[in-house]
Amino acid sequence: MPQDSSQLGSAAHYAQSLASPPDSKRISPDTCTQLSLFKDLIREYRKIDDSVTMRLNRTAAQFRERDGRGGNQLDDAACAFFWAQLVANWKGRTEVIHYCAEVVDRAAKEKRDSLLGADIALDGSVDERTRRKLQAEAYAEEVKRNQIHNELGVEQIVRQRSFDAFRARCKFWHPPNTPANSEQIQWWDGENTRRK
C-alpha cells in the first residue's frame, strides 16, 4: 500500500513556513486598496515570524543530533542562516507596507481634494448627493489609510518578538561586521535599539 507523503503536525507547519514569501516587486496598487488582499499578503510574509520559536527548536534539535552535543544553543552557521532569512523577510514585508502606505496616502489625498473641490463649487454645479458620495469615499480611503499605517506598528511588535526569540537561542551570535553584511547589521542594530 503506498504511503501518504503529506506531513502532519509541526512538520507540516515547518514546511509551510519555509515557503518563500510573495515577490514584493509584483505588488500592485490594487493589492494595497483591497484590504483583505493586503492582509492576506502580510499574513503570508509573517509565517516565518509566527513559527520562529518552533523553527529555532527544530534547528537546535537537528544540530544537537548532528553534532552529538547537548544544550539549546545553535551554532554560528545555523544562527547566520536563520538571521539572513529573518532579515530578507522583514525587508520584503517592510517594503510592501511602505509601498502600500504611499498608495493609500495618495488615494486619500485625491479623495480629500475632490471633496474640497466639491465644497468650493458654490455655484451649485455639485449637488448634495454627489457631495455626500465624495464624503463617503474620502472616509473609506481614510479608513484604509489608517489600517495600512497601523501595520507599521504591528510590524515593529512582530519583529521584536521574533528578534527576542532569536536572541534567546543565539545569545552570543552577532552578524559579522563586513561590507557584505551591512544591511543585516542595520536590522540588528535597529532591533537592539528598540529592545532597550
CSV table of C-alpha atoms in Angstrom, one decimal:
chain,number,residue,atom,x,y,z
A,1,MET,CA,0.0,0.0,0.0
A,2,PRO,CA,1.5,3.4,-1.0
A,3,GLN,CA,2.4,5.7,1.9
A,4,ASP,CA,0.8,9.1,2.2
A,5,SER,CA,3.6,11.7,1.8
A,6,SER,CA,1.6,14.5,3.4
A,7,GLN,CA,3.1,16.0,6.6
A,8,LEU,CA,1.3,16.4,9.8
A,9,GLY,CA,1.8,18.4,13.0
A,10,SER,CA,4.9,20.6,13.4
A,11,ALA,CA,6.5,19.1,10.3
A,12,ALA,CA,3.6,20.4,8.1
A,13,HIS,CA,3.8,23.8,9.9
A,14,TYR,CA,7.5,23.9,9.4
A,15,ALA,CA,7.3,23.0,5.7
A,16,GLN,CA,4.7,25.8,5.2
A,17,SER,CA,6.9,28.3,7.0
A,18,LEU,CA,9.8,27.5,4.6
A,19,ALA,CA,7.8,28.7,1.6
A,20,SER,CA,9.1,31.9,0.1
A,21,PRO,CA,7.0,35.0,0.7
A,22,PRO,CA,5.4,36.7,-2.3
A,23,ASP,CA,7.7,38.8,-4.5
A,24,SER,CA,7.3,42.4,-3.4
A,25,LYS,CA,8.0,43.6,-6.9
A,26,ARG,CA,4.8,42.0,-8.1
A,27,ILE,CA,2.6,44.1,-5.7
A,28,SER,CA,0.2,46.4,-7.5
A,29,PRO,CA,-1.8,49.4,-6.2
A,30,ASP,CA,-4.9,47.1,-6.2
A,31,THR,CA,-3.1,44.9,-3.6
A,32,CYS,CA,-3.0,47.9,-1.3
A,33,THR,CA,-6.5,49.2,-1.9
A,34,GLN,CA,-8.2,45.8,-1.3
A,35,LEU,CA,-7.6,45.4,2.4
A,36,SER,CA,-8.4,41.7,2.5
A,37,LEU,CA,-5.8,41.1,-0.2
A,38,PHE,CA,-3.3,43.2,1.6
A,39,LYS,CA,-3.9,41.4,4.9
A,40,ASP,CA,-3.6,38.0,3.2
A,41,LEU,CA,-0.3,39.1,1.7
A,42,ILE,CA,1.1,40.3,5.0
A,43,ARG,CA,-0.1,37.1,6.7
A,44,GLU,CA,2.0,35.1,4.1
A,45,TYR,CA,5.0,37.2,4.9
A,46,ARG,CA,4.5,36.7,8.7
A,47,LYS,CA,4.6,32.9,8.5
A,48,ILE,CA,8.3,32.8,9.3
A,49,ASP,CA,7.8,35.1,12.3
A,50,ASP,CA,4.8,33.2,13.5
A,51,SER,CA,6.8,29.9,13.7
A,52,VAL,CA,10.1,31.4,14.7
A,53,THR,CA,10.3,29.5,18.1
A,54,MET,CA,9.2,26.2,16.6
A,55,ARG,CA,11.8,26.6,13.7
A,56,LEU,CA,14.5,27.5,16.2
A,57,ASN,CA,13.7,24.5,18.3
A,58,ARG,CA,13.7,22.2,15.3
A,59,THR,CA,17.0,23.7,14.1
A,60,ALA,CA,18.6,23.3,17.6
A,61,ALA,CA,17.4,19.6,17.7
A,62,GLN,CA,18.8,18.9,14.3
A,63,PHE,CA,22.2,20.4,15.2
A,64,ARG,CA,22.3,18.6,18.5
A,65,GLU,CA,21.6,15.4,16.8
A,66,ARG,CA,24.1,16.0,14.1
A,67,ASP,CA,26.9,17.2,16.4
A,68,GLY,CA,26.1,14.9,19.3
A,69,ARG,CA,26.2,17.7,21.8
A,70,GLY,CA,23.6,18.9,24.3
A,71,GLY,CA,22.2,22.3,25.0
A,72,ASN,CA,19.8,24.5,23.2
A,73,GLN,CA,22.4,26.9,21.7
A,74,LEU,CA,22.6,27.0,17.9
A,75,ASP,CA,26.0,27.1,16.2
A,76,ASP,CA,27.0,30.2,14.4
A,77,ALA,CA,26.3,28.8,10.9
A,78,ALA,CA,22.7,28.0,11.9
A,79,CYS,CA,22.2,31.4,13.5
A,80,ALA,CA,23.7,33.2,10.5
A,81,PHE,CA,21.4,31.3,8.1
A,82,PHE,CA,18.3,31.9,10.2
A,83,TRP,CA,19.1,35.6,10.7
A,84,ALA,CA,19.5,36.0,6.9
A,85,GLN,CA,16.1,34.5,6.4
A,86,LEU,CA,14.5,36.8,9.0
A,87,VAL,CA,16.1,39.9,7.6
A,88,ALA,CA,15.1,39.1,4.0
A,89,ASN,CA,11.6,38.5,5.2
A,90,TRP,CA,11.4,41.7,7.3
A,91,LYS,CA,12.8,43.7,4.4
A,92,GLY,CA,10.3,42.4,1.9
A,93,ARG,CA,7.4,42.9,4.3
A,94,THR,CA,8.5,46.5,5.2
A,95,GLU,CA,8.8,47.4,1.5
A,96,VAL,CA,5.3,46.2,0.9
A,97,ILE,CA,3.8,48.1,3.9
A,98,HIS,CA,5.6,51.3,2.9
A,99,TYR,CA,4.6,50.9,-0.7
A,100,CYS,CA,1.0,50.4,0.2
A,101,ALA,CA,1.1,53.3,2.7
A,102,GLU,CA,2.2,55.5,-0.2
A,103,VAL,CA,-0.5,54.2,-2.4
A,104,VAL,CA,-3.3,54.7,0.1
A,105,ASP,CA,-1.9,58.1,1.2
A,106,ARG,CA,-2.1,59.3,-2.5
A,107,ALA,CA,-5.7,57.9,-2.9
A,108,ALA,CA,-6.8,59.5,0.4
A,109,LYS,CA,-5.3,62.9,-0.7
A,110,GLU,CA,-7.1,62.6,-4.1
A,111,LYS,CA,-10.4,61.9,-2.4
A,112,ARG,CA,-9.9,64.8,0.1
A,113,ASP,CA,-9.0,67.1,-2.8
A,114,SER,CA,-12.1,66.0,-4.7
A,115,LEU,CA,-14.2,66.7,-1.7
A,116,LEU,CA,-12.6,70.1,-1.2
A,117,GLY,CA,-13.3,70.9,-4.8
A,118,ALA,CA,-17.0,69.9,-4.3
A,119,ASP,CA,-17.2,72.2,-1.3
A,120,ILE,CA,-15.7,75.1,-3.1
A,121,ALA,CA,-18.2,74.7,-6.0
A,122,LEU,CA,-20.7,77.1,-4.6
A,123,ASP,CA,-22.3,77.8,-7.9
A,124,GLY,CA,-24.5,74.7,-7.5
A,125,SER,CA,-22.6,72.6,-10.0
A,126,VAL,CA,-22.1,69.8,-7.4
A,127,ASP,CA,-25.4,68.6,-5.9
A,128,GLU,CA,-25.8,67.4,-2.3
A,129,ARG,CA,-25.9,63.7,-3.3
A,130,THR,CA,-22.6,63.9,-5.2
A,131,ARG,CA,-21.0,65.7,-2.3
A,132,ARG,CA,-22.2,63.0,0.2
A,133,LYS,CA,-20.9,60.3,-2.1
A,134,LEU,CA,-17.5,62.1,-2.2
A,135,GLN,CA,-17.5,62.3,1.6
A,136,ALA,CA,-18.2,58.6,1.9
A,137,GLU,CA,-15.4,57.8,-0.5
A,138,ALA,CA,-13.0,60.1,1.3
A,139,TYR,CA,-13.9,58.4,4.7
A,140,ALA,CA,-13.4,54.9,3.2
A,141,GLU,CA,-10.0,55.9,1.9
A,142,GLU,CA,-9.1,57.3,5.3
A,143,VAL,CA,-10.1,54.1,7.0
A,144,LYS,CA,-7.8,52.1,4.6
A,145,ARG,CA,-5.0,54.6,5.1
A,146,ASN,CA,-5.3,54.2,8.9
A,147,GLN,CA,-5.3,50.4,8.7
A,148,ILE,CA,-2.3,50.2,6.5
A,149,HIS,CA,-0.4,52.7,8.7
A,150,ASN,CA,-1.3,50.6,11.8
A,151,GLU,CA,0.5,47.7,10.2
A,152,LEU,CA,3.8,49.6,10.6
A,153,GLY,CA,3.2,49.5,14.4
A,154,VAL,CA,2.2,45.8,14.3
A,155,GLU,CA,5.3,45.2,12.2
A,156,GLN,CA,7.6,46.5,14.9
A,157,ILE,CA,5.9,44.3,17.5
A,158,VAL,CA,6.2,41.2,15.3
A,159,ARG,CA,9.9,41.9,14.5
A,160,GLN,CA,10.7,42.5,18.2
A,161,ARG,CA,9.1,39.2,19.2
A,162,SER,CA,11.0,37.3,16.6
A,163,PHE,CA,14.2,39.0,17.5
A,164,ASP,CA,13.8,38.2,21.2
A,165,ALA,CA,13.1,34.5,20.3
A,166,PHE,CA,16.2,34.5,18.0
A,167,ARG,CA,18.4,36.1,20.7
A,168,ALA,CA,17.3,33.5,23.2
A,169,ARG,CA,18.7,30.8,21.1
A,170,CYS,CA,21.7,32.7,19.5
A,171,LYS,CA,22.8,34.6,22.6
A,172,PHE,CA,26.4,35.0,21.6
A,173,TRP,CA,26.0,35.4,17.8
A,174,HIS,CA,26.3,38.7,16.1
A,175,PRO,CA,26.3,39.3,12.3
A,176,PRO,CA,29.9,39.7,11.1
A,177,ASN,CA,30.8,43.4,10.6
A,178,THR,CA,31.6,43.2,6.9
A,179,PRO,CA,30.5,45.3,4.0
A,180,ALA,CA,28.6,42.4,2.7
A,181,ASN,CA,26.6,42.2,5.9
A,182,SER,CA,25.9,46.0,6.2
A,183,GLU,CA,22.1,45.5,5.7
A,184,GLN,CA,21.9,42.7,8.3
A,185,ILE,CA,23.9,44.8,10.8
A,186,GLN,CA,21.4,47.7,10.2
A,187,TRP,CA,18.5,45.5,11.0
A,188,TRP,CA,20.4,44.0,14.0
A,189,ASP,CA,21.2,47.5,15.4
A,190,GLY,CA,17.6,48.7,14.8
A,191,GLU,CA,16.1,45.7,16.7
A,192,ASN,CA,18.7,46.1,19.5
A,193,THR,CA,17.9,49.8,19.8
A,194,ARG,CA,14.1,49.1,20.1
A,195,ARG,CA,14.8,46.4,22.7
A,196,LYS,CA,16.4,48.8,25.2
